[in-house]
PDB file of C-alpha atoms and ligand atoms in Angstrom:
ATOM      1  CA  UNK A1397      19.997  -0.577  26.658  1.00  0.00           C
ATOM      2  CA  UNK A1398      17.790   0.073  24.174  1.00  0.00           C
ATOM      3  CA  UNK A1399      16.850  -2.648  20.906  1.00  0.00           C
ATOM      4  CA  UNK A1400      15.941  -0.699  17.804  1.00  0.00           C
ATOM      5  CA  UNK A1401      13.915  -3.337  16.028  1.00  0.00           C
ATOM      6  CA  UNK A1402      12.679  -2.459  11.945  1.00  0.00           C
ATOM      7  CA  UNK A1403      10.272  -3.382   9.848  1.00  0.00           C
ATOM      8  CA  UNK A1404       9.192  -1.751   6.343  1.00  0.00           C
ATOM      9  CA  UNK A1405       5.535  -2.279   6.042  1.00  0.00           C
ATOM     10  CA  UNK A1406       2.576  -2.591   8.705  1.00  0.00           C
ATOM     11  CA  UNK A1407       2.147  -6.048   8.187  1.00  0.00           C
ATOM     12  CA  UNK A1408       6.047  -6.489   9.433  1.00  0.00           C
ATOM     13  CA  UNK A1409       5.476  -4.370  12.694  1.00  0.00           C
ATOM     14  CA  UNK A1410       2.220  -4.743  14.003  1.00  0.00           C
ATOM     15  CA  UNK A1411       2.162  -7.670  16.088  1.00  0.00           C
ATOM     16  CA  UNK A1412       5.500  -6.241  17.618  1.00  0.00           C
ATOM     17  CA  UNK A1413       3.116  -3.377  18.371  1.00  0.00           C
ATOM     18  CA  UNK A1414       0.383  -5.154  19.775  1.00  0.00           C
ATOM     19  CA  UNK A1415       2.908  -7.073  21.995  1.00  0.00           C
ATOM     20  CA  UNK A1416       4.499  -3.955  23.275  1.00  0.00           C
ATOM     21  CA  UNK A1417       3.346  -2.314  26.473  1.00  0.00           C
ATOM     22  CA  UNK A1418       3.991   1.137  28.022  1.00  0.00           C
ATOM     23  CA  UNK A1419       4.032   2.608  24.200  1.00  0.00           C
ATOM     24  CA  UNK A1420       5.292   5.939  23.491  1.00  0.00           C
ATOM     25  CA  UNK A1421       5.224   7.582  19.640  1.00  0.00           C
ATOM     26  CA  UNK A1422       7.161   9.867  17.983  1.00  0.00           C
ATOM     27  CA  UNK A1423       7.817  11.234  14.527  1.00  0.00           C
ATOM     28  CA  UNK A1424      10.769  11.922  13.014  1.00  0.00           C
ATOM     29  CA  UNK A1425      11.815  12.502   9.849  1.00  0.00           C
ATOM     30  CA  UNK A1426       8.027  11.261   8.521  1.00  0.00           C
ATOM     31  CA  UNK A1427       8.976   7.881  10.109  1.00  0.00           C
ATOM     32  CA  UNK A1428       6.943   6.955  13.517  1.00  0.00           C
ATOM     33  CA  UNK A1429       8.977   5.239  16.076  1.00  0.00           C
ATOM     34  CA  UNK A1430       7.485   3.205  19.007  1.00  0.00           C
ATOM     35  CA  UNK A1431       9.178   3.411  22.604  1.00  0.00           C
ATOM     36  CA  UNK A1432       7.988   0.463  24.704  1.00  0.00           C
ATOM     37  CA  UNK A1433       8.963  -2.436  26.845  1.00  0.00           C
ATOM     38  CA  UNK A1434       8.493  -6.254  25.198  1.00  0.00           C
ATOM     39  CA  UNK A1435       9.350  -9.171  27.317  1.00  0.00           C
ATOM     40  CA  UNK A1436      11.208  -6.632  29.734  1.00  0.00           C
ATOM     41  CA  UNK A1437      13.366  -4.970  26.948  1.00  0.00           C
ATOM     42  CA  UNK A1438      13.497  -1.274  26.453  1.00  0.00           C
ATOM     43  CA  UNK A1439      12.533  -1.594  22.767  1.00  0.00           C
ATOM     44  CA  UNK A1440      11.769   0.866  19.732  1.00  0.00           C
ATOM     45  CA  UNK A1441       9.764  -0.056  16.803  1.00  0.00           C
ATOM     46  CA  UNK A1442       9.615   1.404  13.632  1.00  0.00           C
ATOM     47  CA  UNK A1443       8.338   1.714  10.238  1.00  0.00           C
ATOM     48  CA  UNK A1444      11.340   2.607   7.555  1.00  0.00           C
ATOM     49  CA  UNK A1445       8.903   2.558   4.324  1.00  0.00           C
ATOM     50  CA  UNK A1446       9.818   0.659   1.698  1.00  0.00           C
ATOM     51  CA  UNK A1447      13.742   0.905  -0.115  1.00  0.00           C
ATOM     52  CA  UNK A1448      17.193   1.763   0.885  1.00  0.00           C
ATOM     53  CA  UNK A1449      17.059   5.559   1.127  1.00  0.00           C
ATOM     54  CA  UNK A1450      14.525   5.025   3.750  1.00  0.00           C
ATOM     55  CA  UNK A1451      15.685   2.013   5.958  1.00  0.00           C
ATOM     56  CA  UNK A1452      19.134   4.166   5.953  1.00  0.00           C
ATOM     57  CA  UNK A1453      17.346   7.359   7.464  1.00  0.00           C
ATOM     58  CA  UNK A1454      15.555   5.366   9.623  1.00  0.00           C
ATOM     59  CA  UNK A1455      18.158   3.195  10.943  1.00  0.00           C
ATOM     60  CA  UNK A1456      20.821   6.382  11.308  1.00  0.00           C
ATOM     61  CA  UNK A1457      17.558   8.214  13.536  1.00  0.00           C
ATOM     62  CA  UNK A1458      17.184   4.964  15.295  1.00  0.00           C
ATOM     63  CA  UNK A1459      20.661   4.745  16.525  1.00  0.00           C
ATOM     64  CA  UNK A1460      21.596   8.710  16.906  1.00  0.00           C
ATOM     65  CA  UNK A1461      17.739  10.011  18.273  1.00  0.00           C
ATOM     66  CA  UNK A1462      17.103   6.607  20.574  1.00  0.00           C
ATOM     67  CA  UNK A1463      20.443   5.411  21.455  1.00  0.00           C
ATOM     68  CA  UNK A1464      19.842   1.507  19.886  1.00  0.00           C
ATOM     69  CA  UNK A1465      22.697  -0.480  20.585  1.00  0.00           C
ATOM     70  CA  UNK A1466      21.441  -3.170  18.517  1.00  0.00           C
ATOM     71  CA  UNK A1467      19.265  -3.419  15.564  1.00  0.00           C
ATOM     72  CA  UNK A1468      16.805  -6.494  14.623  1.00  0.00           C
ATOM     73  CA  UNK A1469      14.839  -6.331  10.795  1.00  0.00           C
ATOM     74  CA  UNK A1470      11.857  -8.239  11.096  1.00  0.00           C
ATOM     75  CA  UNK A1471      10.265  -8.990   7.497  1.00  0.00           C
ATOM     76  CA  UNK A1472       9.776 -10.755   4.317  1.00  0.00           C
ATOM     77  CA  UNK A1473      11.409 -11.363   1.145  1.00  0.00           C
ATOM     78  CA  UNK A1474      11.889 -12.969  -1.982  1.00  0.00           C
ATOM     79  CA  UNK A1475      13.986 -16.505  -2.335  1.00  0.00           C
ATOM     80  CA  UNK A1476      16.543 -16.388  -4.307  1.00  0.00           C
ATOM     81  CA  UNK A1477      18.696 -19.872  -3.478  1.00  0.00           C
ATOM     82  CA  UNK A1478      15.959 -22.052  -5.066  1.00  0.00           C
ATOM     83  CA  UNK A1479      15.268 -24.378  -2.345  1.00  0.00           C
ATOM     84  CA  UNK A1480      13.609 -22.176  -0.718  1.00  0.00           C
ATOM     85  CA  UNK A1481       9.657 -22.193   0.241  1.00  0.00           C
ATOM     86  CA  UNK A1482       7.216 -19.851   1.216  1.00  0.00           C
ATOM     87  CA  UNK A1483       7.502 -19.380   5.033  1.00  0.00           C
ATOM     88  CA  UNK A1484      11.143 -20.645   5.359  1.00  0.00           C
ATOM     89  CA  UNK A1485      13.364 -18.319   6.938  1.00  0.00           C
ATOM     90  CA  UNK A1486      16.676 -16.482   6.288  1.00  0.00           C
ATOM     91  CA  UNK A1487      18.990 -15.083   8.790  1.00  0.00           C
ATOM     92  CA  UNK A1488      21.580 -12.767   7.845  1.00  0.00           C
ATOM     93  CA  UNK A1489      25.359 -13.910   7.839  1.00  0.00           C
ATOM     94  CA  UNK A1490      25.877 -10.824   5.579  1.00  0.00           C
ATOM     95  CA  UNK A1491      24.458  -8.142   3.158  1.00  0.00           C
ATOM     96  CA  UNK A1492      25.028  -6.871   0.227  1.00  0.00           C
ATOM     97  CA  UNK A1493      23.235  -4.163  -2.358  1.00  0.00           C
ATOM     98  CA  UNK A1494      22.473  -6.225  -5.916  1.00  0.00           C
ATOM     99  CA  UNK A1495      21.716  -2.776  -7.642  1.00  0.00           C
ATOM    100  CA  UNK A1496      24.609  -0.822  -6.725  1.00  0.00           C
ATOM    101  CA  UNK A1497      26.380  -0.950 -10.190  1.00  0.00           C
ATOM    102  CA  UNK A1498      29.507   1.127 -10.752  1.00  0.00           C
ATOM    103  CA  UNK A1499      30.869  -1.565 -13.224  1.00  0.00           C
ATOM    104  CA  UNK A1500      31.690   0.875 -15.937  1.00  0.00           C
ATOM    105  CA  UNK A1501      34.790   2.797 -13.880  1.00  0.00           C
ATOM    106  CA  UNK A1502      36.380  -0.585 -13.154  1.00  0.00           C
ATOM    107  CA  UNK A1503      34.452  -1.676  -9.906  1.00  0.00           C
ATOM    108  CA  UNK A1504      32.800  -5.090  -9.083  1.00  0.00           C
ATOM    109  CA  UNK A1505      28.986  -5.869  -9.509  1.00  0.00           C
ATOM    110  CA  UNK A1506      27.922  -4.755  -5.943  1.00  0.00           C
ATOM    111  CA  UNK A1507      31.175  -2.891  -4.881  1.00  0.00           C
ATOM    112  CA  UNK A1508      30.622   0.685  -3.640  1.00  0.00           C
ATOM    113  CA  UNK A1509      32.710   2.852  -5.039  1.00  0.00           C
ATOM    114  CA  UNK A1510      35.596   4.251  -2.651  1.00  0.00           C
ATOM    115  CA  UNK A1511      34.791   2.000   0.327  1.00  0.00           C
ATOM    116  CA  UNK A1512      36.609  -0.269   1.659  1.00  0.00           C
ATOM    117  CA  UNK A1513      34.201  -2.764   2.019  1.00  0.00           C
ATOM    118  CA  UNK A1514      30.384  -3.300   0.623  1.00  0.00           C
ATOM    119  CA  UNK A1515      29.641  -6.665   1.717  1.00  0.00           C
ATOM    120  CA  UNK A1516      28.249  -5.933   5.505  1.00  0.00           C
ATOM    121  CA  UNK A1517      28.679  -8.925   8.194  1.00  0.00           C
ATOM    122  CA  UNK A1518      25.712  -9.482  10.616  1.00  0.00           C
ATOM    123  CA  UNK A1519      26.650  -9.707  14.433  1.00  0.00           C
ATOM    124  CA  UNK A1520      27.611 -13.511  15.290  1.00  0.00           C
ATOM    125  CA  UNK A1521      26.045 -13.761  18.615  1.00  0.00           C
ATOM    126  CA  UNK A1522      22.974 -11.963  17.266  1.00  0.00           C
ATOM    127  CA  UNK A1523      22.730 -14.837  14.404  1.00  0.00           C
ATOM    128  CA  UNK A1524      23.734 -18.011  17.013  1.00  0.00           C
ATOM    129  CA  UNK A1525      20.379 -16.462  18.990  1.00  0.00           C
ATOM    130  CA  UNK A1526      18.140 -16.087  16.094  1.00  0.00           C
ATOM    131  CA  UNK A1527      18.960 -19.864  14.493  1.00  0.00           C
ATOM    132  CA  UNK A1528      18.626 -20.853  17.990  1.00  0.00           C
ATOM    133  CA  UNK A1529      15.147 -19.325  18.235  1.00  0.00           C
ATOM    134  CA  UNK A1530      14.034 -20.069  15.288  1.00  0.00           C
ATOM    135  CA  UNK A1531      14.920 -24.301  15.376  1.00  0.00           C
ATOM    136  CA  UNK A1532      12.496 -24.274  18.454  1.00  0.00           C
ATOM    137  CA  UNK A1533       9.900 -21.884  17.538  1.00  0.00           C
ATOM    138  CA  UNK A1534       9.589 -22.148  13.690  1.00  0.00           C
ATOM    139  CA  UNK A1535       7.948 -25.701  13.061  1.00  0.00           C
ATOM    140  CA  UNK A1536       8.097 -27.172   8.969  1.00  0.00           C
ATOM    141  CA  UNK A1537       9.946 -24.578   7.376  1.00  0.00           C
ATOM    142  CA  UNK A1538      13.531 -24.535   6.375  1.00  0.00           C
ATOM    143  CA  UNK A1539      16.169 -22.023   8.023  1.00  0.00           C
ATOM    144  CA  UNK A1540      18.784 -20.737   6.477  1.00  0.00           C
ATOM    145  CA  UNK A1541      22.048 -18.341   7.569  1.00  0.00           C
ATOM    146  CA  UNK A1542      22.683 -16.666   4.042  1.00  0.00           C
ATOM    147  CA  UNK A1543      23.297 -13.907   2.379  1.00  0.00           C
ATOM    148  CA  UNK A1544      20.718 -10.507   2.072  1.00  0.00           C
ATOM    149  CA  UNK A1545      20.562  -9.384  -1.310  1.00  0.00           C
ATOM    150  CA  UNK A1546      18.707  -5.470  -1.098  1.00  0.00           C
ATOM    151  CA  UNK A1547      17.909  -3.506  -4.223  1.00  0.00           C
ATOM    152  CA  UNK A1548      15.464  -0.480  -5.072  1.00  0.00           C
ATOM    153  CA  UNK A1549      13.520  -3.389  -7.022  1.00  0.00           C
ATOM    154  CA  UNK A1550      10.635  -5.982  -6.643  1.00  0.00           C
ATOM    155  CA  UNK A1551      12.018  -8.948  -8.708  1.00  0.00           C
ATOM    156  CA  UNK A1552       9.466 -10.730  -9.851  1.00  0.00           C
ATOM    157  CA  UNK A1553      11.306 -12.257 -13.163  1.00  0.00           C
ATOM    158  CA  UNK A1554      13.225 -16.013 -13.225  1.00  0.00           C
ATOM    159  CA  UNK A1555      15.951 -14.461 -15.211  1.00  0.00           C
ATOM    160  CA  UNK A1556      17.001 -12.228 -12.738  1.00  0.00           C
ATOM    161  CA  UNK A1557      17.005 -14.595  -9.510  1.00  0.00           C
ATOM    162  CA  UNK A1558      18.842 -17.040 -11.275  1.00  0.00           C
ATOM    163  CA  UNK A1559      21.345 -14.163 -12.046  1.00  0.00           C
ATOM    164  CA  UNK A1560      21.566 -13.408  -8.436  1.00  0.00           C
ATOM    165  CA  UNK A1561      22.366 -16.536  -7.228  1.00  0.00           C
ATOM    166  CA  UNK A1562      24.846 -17.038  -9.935  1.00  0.00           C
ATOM    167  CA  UNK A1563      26.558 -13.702  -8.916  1.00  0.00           C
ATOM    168  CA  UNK A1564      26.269 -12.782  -5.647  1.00  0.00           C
ATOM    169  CA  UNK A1565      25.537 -16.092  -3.880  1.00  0.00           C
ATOM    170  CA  UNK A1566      22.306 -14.446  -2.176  1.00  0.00           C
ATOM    171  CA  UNK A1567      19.460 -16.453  -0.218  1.00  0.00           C
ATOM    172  CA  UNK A1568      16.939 -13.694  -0.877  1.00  0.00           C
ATOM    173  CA  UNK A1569      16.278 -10.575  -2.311  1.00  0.00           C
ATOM    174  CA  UNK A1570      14.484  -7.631  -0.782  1.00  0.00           C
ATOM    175  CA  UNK A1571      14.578  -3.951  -0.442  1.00  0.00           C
ATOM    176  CA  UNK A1572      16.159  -2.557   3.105  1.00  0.00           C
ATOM    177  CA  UNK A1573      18.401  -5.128   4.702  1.00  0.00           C
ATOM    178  CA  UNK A1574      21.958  -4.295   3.628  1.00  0.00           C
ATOM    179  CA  UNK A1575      21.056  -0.332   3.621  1.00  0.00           C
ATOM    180  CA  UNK A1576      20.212  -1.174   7.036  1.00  0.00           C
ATOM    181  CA  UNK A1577      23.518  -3.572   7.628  1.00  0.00           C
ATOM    182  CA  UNK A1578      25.756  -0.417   6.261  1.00  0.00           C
ATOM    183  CA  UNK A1579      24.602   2.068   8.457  1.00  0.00           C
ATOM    184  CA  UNK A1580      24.878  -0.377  11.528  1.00  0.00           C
ATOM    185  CA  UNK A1581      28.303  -1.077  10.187  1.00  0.00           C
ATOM    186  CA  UNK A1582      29.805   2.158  10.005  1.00  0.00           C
ATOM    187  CA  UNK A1583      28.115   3.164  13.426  1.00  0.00           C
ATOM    188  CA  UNK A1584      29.612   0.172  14.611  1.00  0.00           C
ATOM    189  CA  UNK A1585      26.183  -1.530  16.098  1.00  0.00           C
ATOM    190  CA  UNK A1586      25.786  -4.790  15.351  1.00  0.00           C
ATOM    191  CA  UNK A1587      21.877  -6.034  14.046  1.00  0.00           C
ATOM    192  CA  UNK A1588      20.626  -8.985  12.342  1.00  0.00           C
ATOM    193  CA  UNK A1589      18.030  -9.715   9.346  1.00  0.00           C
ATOM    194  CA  UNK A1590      15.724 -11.875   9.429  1.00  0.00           C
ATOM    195  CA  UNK A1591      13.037 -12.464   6.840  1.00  0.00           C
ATOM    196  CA  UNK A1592      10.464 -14.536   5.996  1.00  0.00           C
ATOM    197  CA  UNK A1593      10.003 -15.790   2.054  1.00  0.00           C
ATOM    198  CA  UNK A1594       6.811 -13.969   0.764  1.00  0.00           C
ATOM    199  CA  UNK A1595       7.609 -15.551  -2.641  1.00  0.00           C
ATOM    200  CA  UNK A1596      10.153 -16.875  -5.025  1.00  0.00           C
ATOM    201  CA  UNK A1597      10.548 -13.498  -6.915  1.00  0.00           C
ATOM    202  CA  UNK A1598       9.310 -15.014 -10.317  1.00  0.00           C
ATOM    203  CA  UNK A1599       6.547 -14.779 -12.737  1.00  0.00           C
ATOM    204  CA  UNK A1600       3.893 -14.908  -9.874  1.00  0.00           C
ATOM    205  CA  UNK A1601       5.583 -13.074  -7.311  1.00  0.00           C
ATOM    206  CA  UNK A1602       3.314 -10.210  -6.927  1.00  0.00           C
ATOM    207  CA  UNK A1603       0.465 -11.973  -6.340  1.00  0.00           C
ATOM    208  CA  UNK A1604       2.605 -14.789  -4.063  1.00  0.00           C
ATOM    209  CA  UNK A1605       3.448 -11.605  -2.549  1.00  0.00           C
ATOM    210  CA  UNK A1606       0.044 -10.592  -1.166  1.00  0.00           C
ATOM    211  CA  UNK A1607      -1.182 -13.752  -0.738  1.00  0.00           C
ATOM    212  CA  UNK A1608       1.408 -14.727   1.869  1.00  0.00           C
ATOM    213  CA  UNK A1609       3.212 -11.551   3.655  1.00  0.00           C
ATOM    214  CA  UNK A1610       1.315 -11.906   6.400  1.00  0.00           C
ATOM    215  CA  UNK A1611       1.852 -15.261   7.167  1.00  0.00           C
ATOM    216  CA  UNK A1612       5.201 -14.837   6.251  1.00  0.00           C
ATOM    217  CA  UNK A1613       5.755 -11.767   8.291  1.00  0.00           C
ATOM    218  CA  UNK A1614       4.711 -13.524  11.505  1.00  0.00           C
ATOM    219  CA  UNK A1615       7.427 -16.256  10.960  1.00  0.00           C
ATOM    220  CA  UNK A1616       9.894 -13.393  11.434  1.00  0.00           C
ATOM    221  CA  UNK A1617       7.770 -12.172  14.246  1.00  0.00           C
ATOM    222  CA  UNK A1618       7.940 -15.187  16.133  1.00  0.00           C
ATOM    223  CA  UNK A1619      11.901 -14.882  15.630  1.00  0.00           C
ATOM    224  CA  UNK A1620      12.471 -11.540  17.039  1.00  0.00           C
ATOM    225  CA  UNK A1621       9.905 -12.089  20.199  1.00  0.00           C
ATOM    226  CA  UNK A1622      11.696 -15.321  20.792  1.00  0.00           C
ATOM    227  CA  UNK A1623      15.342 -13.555  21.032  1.00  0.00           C
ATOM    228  CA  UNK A1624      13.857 -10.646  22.938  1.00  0.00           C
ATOM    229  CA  UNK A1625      12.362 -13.827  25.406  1.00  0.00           C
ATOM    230  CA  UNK A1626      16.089 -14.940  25.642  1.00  0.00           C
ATOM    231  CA  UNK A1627      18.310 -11.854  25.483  1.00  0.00           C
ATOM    232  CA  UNK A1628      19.541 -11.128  28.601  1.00  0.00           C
TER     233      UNK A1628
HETATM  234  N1  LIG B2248      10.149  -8.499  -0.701  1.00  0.00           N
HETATM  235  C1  LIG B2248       9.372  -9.602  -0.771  1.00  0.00           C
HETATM  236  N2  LIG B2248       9.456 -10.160  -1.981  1.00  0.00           N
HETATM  237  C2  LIG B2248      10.319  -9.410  -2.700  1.00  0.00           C
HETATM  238  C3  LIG B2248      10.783  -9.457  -4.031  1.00  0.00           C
HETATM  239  N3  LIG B2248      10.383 -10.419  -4.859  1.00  0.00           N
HETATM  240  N4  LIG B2248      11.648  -8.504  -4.436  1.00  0.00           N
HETATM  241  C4  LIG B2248      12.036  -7.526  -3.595  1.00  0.00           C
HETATM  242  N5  LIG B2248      11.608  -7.420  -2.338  1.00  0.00           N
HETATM  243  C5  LIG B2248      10.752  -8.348  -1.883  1.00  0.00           C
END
């Protein structure tokens, strides 16, 4: 069995690197995938990029080229329920695109047209592991089972996150996690999101931003070593 795990930028992947042994690399599609072995799992790591067109041509390689039978996102994102702080966590229950606006034929805020479905569930036993992991390994920082909200945009504007809540009932917003939920759903592999808040997509979210991935990416780190530790 193989665990396809994602990230979208080097700071989400590269302690999964450096905790990988036996590493193998190989490009596809511009997109480098690492074959190793973490805590005894046959893993591969990759870098999508940033967006939905590329965590969907990474995730379809990931499951077609290296056989993943699971998928795990590892990264940040941007709160959108306003409790939440920098560092907290949110696992996926479900995923949805925010951007994907067909509204003017008829169809919902969010719906895809001509699919029957375009809110994408997250695997339950894959989310009962990660809250489990993350009560005992994630010390002072909230954790949440919500909804993904992914769009081809940084929000960085009050207006707008209070307009996602309002709509879509997200937790956070960010840019790959329901491309990557739809292509696991119509392959029929079940993953899980987590992420990390990097910042409350407002006014000062950019800088937020690159103040705090990093500390923020190793929360979901921690996360995805900790359900590799205890997947058997
Ligand atoms: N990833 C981290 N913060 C984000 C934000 N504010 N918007 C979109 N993606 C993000």
């Amino acid at each position: 069995m193989t665990i396809g795990i994602i990230g979208a930028m080097n700071e989400e992947i590269e302690a999964l690197l450096s905790s990988m042994i036996d590493i193998t690399k190989e490009v596809k599609a511009e997109i480098e995938y690492y074959r190793g072995v973490i805590n005894g799992h046959n893993v591969v790591v990759c870098k999508s990029g940033v967006g939905k067109v590329n965590a969907s041509i990474c995730t379809q390689i990931l499951i077609d080229r290296f056989q993943a039978s699971k998928v795990l996102f590892t990264g940040v994102a941007g709160a959108v329920d306003p409790t939440l702080n920098i560092g907290d966590i949110v696992i996926s229950v479900d995923c949805m695109q925010h951007d994907m606006d067909a509204t003017a034929l008829g169809f919902k805020e969010g719906e895809i047209p001509f699919m029957d479905r375009f809110i994408f569930k997250a695997d339950d036993a894959l989310i009962t592991l990660a809250s489990k992991v993350s009560d005992e390994e994630v010390n002072n920082q909230a954790i949440i089972k919500g909804r993904i909200l992914s769009g081809d945009q940084f929000v960085a504007n009050r207006e707008k996150v209070k307009q996602l809540f309002e709509k879509f009932e997200g937790s956070c917003t960010e840019m790959e996690g329901a491309a990557v939920a739809q292509v696991c759903s119509m392959n029929n592999v079940p993953f899980v999101i987590i992420r990390s808040i990097s910042d409350k997509a407002d006014g000062s979210a950019n800088s937020n931003f690159l103040e705090f991935v990093k500390y923020a990416a190793d929360n979901s780190y921690k996360i995805i070593v900790g359900m590799l530790e205890r997947m058997s």
